[in-house]
C-alpha atoms as a PDB file:
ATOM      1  CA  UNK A   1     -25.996 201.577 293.623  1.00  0.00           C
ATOM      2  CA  UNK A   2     -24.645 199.912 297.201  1.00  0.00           C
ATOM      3  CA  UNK A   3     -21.946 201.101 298.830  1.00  0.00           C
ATOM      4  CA  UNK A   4     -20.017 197.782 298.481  1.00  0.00           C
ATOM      5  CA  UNK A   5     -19.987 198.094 294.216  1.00  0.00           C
ATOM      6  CA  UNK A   6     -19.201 201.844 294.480  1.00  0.00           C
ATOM      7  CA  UNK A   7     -16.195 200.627 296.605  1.00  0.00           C
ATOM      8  CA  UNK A   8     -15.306 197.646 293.852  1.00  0.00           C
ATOM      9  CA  UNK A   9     -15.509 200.096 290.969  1.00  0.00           C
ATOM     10  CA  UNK A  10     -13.266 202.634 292.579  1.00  0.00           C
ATOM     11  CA  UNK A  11     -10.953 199.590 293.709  1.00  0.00           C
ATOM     12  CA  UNK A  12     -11.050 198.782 290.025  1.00  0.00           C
ATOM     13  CA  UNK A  13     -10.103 201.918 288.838  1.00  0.00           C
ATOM     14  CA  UNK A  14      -7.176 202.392 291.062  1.00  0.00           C
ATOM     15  CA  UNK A  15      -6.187 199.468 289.869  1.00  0.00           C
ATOM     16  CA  UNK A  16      -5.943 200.133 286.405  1.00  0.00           C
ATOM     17  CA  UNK A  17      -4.368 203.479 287.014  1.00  0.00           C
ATOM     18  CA  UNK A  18      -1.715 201.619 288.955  1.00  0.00           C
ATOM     19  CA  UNK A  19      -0.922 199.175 286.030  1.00  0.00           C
ATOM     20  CA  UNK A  20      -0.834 202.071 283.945  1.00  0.00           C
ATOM     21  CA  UNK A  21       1.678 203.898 286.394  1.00  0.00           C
ATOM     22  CA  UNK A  22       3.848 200.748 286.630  1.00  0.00           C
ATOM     23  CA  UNK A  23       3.987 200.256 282.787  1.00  0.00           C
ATOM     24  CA  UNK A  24       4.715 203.998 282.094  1.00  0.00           C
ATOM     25  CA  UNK A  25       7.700 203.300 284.688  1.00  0.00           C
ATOM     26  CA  UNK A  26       8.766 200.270 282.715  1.00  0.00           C
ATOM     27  CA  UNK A  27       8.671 202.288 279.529  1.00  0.00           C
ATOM     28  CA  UNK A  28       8.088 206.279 279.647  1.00  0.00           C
ATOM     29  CA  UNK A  29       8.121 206.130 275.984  1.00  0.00           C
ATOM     30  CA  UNK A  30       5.173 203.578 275.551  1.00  0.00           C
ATOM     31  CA  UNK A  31       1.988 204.876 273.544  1.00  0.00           C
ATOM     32  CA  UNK A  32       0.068 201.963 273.803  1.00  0.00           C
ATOM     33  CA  UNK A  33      -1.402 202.492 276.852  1.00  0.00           C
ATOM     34  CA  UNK A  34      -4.608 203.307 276.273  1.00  0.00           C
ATOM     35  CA  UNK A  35      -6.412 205.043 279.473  1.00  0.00           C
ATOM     36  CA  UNK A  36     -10.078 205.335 279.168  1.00  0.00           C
ATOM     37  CA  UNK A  37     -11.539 207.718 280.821  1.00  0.00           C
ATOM     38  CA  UNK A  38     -15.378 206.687 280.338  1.00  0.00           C
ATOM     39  CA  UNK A  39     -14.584 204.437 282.976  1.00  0.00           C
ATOM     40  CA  UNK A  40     -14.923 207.234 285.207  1.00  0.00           C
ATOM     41  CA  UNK A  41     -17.890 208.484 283.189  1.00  0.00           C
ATOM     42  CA  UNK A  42     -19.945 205.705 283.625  1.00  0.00           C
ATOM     43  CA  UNK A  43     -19.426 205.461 287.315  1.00  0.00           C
ATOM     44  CA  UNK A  44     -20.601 208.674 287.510  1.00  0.00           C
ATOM     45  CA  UNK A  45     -23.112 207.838 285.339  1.00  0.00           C
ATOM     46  CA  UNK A  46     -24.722 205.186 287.119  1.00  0.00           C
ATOM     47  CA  UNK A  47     -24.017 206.539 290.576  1.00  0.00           C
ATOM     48  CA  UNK A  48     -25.899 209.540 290.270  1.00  0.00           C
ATOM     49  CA  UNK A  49     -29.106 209.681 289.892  1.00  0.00           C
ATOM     50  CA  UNK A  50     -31.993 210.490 287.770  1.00  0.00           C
ATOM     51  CA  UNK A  51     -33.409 214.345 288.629  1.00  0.00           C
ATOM     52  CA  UNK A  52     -36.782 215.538 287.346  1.00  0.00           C
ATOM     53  CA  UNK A  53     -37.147 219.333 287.574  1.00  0.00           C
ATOM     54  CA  UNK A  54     -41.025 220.706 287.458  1.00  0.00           C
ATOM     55  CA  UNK A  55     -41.062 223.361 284.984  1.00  0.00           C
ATOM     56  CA  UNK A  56     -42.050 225.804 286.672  1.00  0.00           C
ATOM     57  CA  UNK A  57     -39.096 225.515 289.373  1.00  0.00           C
ATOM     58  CA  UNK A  58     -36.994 228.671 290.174  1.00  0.00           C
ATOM     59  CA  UNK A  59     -33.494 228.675 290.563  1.00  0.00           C
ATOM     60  CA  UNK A  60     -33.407 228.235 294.003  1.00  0.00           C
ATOM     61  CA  UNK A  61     -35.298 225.259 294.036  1.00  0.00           C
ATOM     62  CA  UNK A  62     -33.434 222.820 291.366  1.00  0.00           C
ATOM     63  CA  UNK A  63     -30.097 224.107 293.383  1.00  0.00           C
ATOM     64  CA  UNK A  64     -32.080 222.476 296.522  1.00  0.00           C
ATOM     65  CA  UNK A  65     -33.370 219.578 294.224  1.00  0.00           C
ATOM     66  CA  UNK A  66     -30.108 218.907 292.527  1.00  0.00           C
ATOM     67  CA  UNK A  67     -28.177 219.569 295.738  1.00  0.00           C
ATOM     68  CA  UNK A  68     -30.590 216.534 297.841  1.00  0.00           C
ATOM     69  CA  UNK A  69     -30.428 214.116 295.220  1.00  0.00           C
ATOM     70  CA  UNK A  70     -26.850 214.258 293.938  1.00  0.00           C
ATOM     71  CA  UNK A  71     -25.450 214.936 297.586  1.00  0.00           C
ATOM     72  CA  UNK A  72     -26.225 211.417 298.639  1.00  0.00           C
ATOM     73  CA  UNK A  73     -23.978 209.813 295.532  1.00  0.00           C
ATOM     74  CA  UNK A  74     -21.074 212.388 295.960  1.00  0.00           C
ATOM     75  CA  UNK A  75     -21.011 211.081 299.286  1.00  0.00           C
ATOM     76  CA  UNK A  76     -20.647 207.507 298.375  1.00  0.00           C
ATOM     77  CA  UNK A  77     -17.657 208.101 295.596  1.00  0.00           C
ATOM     78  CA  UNK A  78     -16.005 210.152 298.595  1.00  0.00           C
ATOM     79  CA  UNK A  79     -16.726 207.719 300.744  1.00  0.00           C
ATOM     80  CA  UNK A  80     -15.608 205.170 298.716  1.00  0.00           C
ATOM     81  CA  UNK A  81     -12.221 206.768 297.469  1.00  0.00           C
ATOM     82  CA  UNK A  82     -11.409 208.200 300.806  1.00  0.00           C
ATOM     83  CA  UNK A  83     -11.347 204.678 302.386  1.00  0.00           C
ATOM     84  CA  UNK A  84      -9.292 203.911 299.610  1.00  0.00           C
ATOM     85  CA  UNK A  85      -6.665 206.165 300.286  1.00  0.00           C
ATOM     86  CA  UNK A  86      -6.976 205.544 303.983  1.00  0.00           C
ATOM     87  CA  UNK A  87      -6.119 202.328 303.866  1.00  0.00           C
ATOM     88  CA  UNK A  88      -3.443 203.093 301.362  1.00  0.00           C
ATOM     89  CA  UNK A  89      -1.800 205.609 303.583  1.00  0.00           C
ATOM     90  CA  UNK A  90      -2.202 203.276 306.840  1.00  0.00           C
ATOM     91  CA  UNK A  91      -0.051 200.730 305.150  1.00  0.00           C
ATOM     92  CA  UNK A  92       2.573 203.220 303.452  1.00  0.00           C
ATOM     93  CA  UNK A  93       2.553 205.275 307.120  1.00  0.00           C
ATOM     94  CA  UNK A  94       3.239 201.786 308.636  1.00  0.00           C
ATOM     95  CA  UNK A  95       6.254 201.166 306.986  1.00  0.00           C
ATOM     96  CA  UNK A  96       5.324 197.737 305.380  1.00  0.00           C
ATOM     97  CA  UNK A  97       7.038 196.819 302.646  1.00  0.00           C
ATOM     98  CA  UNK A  98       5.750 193.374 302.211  1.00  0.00           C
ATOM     99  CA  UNK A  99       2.615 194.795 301.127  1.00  0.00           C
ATOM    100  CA  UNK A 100       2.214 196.285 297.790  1.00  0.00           C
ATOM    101  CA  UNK A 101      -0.681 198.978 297.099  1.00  0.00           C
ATOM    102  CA  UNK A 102      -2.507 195.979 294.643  1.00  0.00           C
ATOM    103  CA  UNK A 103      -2.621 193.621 297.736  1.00  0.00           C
ATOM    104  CA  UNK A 104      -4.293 196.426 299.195  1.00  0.00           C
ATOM    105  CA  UNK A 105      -6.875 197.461 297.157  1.00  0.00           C
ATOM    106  CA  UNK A 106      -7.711 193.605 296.413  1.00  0.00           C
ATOM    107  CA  UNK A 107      -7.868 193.256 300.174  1.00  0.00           C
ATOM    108  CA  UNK A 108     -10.645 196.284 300.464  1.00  0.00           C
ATOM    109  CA  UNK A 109     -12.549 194.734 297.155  1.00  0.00           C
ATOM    110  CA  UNK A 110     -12.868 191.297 298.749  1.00  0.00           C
ATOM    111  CA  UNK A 111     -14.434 193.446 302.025  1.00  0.00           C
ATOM    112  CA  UNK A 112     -16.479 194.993 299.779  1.00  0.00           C
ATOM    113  CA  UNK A 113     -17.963 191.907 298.183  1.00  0.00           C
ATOM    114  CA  UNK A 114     -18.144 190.183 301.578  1.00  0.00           C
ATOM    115  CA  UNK A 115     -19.872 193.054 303.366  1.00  0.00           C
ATOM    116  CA  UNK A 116     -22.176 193.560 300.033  1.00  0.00           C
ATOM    117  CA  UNK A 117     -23.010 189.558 300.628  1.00  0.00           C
ATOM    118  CA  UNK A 118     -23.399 189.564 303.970  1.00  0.00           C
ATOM    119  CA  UNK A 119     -24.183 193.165 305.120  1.00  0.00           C
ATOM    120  CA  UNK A 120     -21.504 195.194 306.987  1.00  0.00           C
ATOM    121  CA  UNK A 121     -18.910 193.949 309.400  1.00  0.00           C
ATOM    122  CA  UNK A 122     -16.982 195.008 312.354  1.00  0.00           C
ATOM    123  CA  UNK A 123     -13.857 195.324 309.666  1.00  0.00           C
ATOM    124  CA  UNK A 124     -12.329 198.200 308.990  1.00  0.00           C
ATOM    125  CA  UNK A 125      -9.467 200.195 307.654  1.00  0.00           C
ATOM    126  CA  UNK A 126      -7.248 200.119 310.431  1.00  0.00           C
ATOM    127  CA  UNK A 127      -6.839 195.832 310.067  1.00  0.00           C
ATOM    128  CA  UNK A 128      -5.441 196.511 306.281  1.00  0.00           C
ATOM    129  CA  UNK A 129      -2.761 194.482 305.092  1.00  0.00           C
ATOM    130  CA  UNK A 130      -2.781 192.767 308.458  1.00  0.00           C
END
């Protein structure tokens, strides 16, 4: 999966756990809220990939195996939630309050789909909210 839908998915799931947040707030009482946590599962899902283990492989070697393949998509959901929260905290840190954490994420989704478009950019976290 590219980097730029791995960063719309966990844009999109921030998002819905801040609606959920915000209508909890409204209401503590609500159980209507349904939160559905396959969401989560099927990002994992389709981020990680597919690992065939010989049969004959000893322990050590499908910890190496599983280790190399499944290192490269744990980096990308890092990398993808810890730009997140960077640009999250840069904004809260800045003192804006003309910027809500919604403008924010939808600003780093639309930088996604450009820079998934177009390839990357010299954009970054630091110009968020600007």
């Amino acid at each position: 999966m590219e980097q730029s839908e791995v960063v719309k998915r966990v844009v999109g799931i921030l998002t819905e756990a801040g609606e959920i947040r915000r209508l909890l707030e409204e209401n503590v009482d609500r159980d209507d809220l349904e939160t559905d946590p396959s969401v989560v599962t099927v990002l994992l899902n389709e981020t990680m990939p597919r690992i065939s283990v010989p049969e004959d492989a000893s322990i050590e070697e499908v910890a190496t195996l599983v280790g190399r393949e499944v290192g490269g998509a744990v980096e990308q959901l890092v990398g993808a939630f810890t730009l997140a929260f960077a640009m999250l905290a840069q904004v809260h840190d800045s003192g804006q309050t003309d910027v809500t954490s919604a403008d924010v994420l939808q600003d780093l989704a639309l930088r996604a789909e450009q820079i998934g478009s177009s390839g990357p950019d010299d954009t970054g976290p630091e110009e968020a909210g600007a």
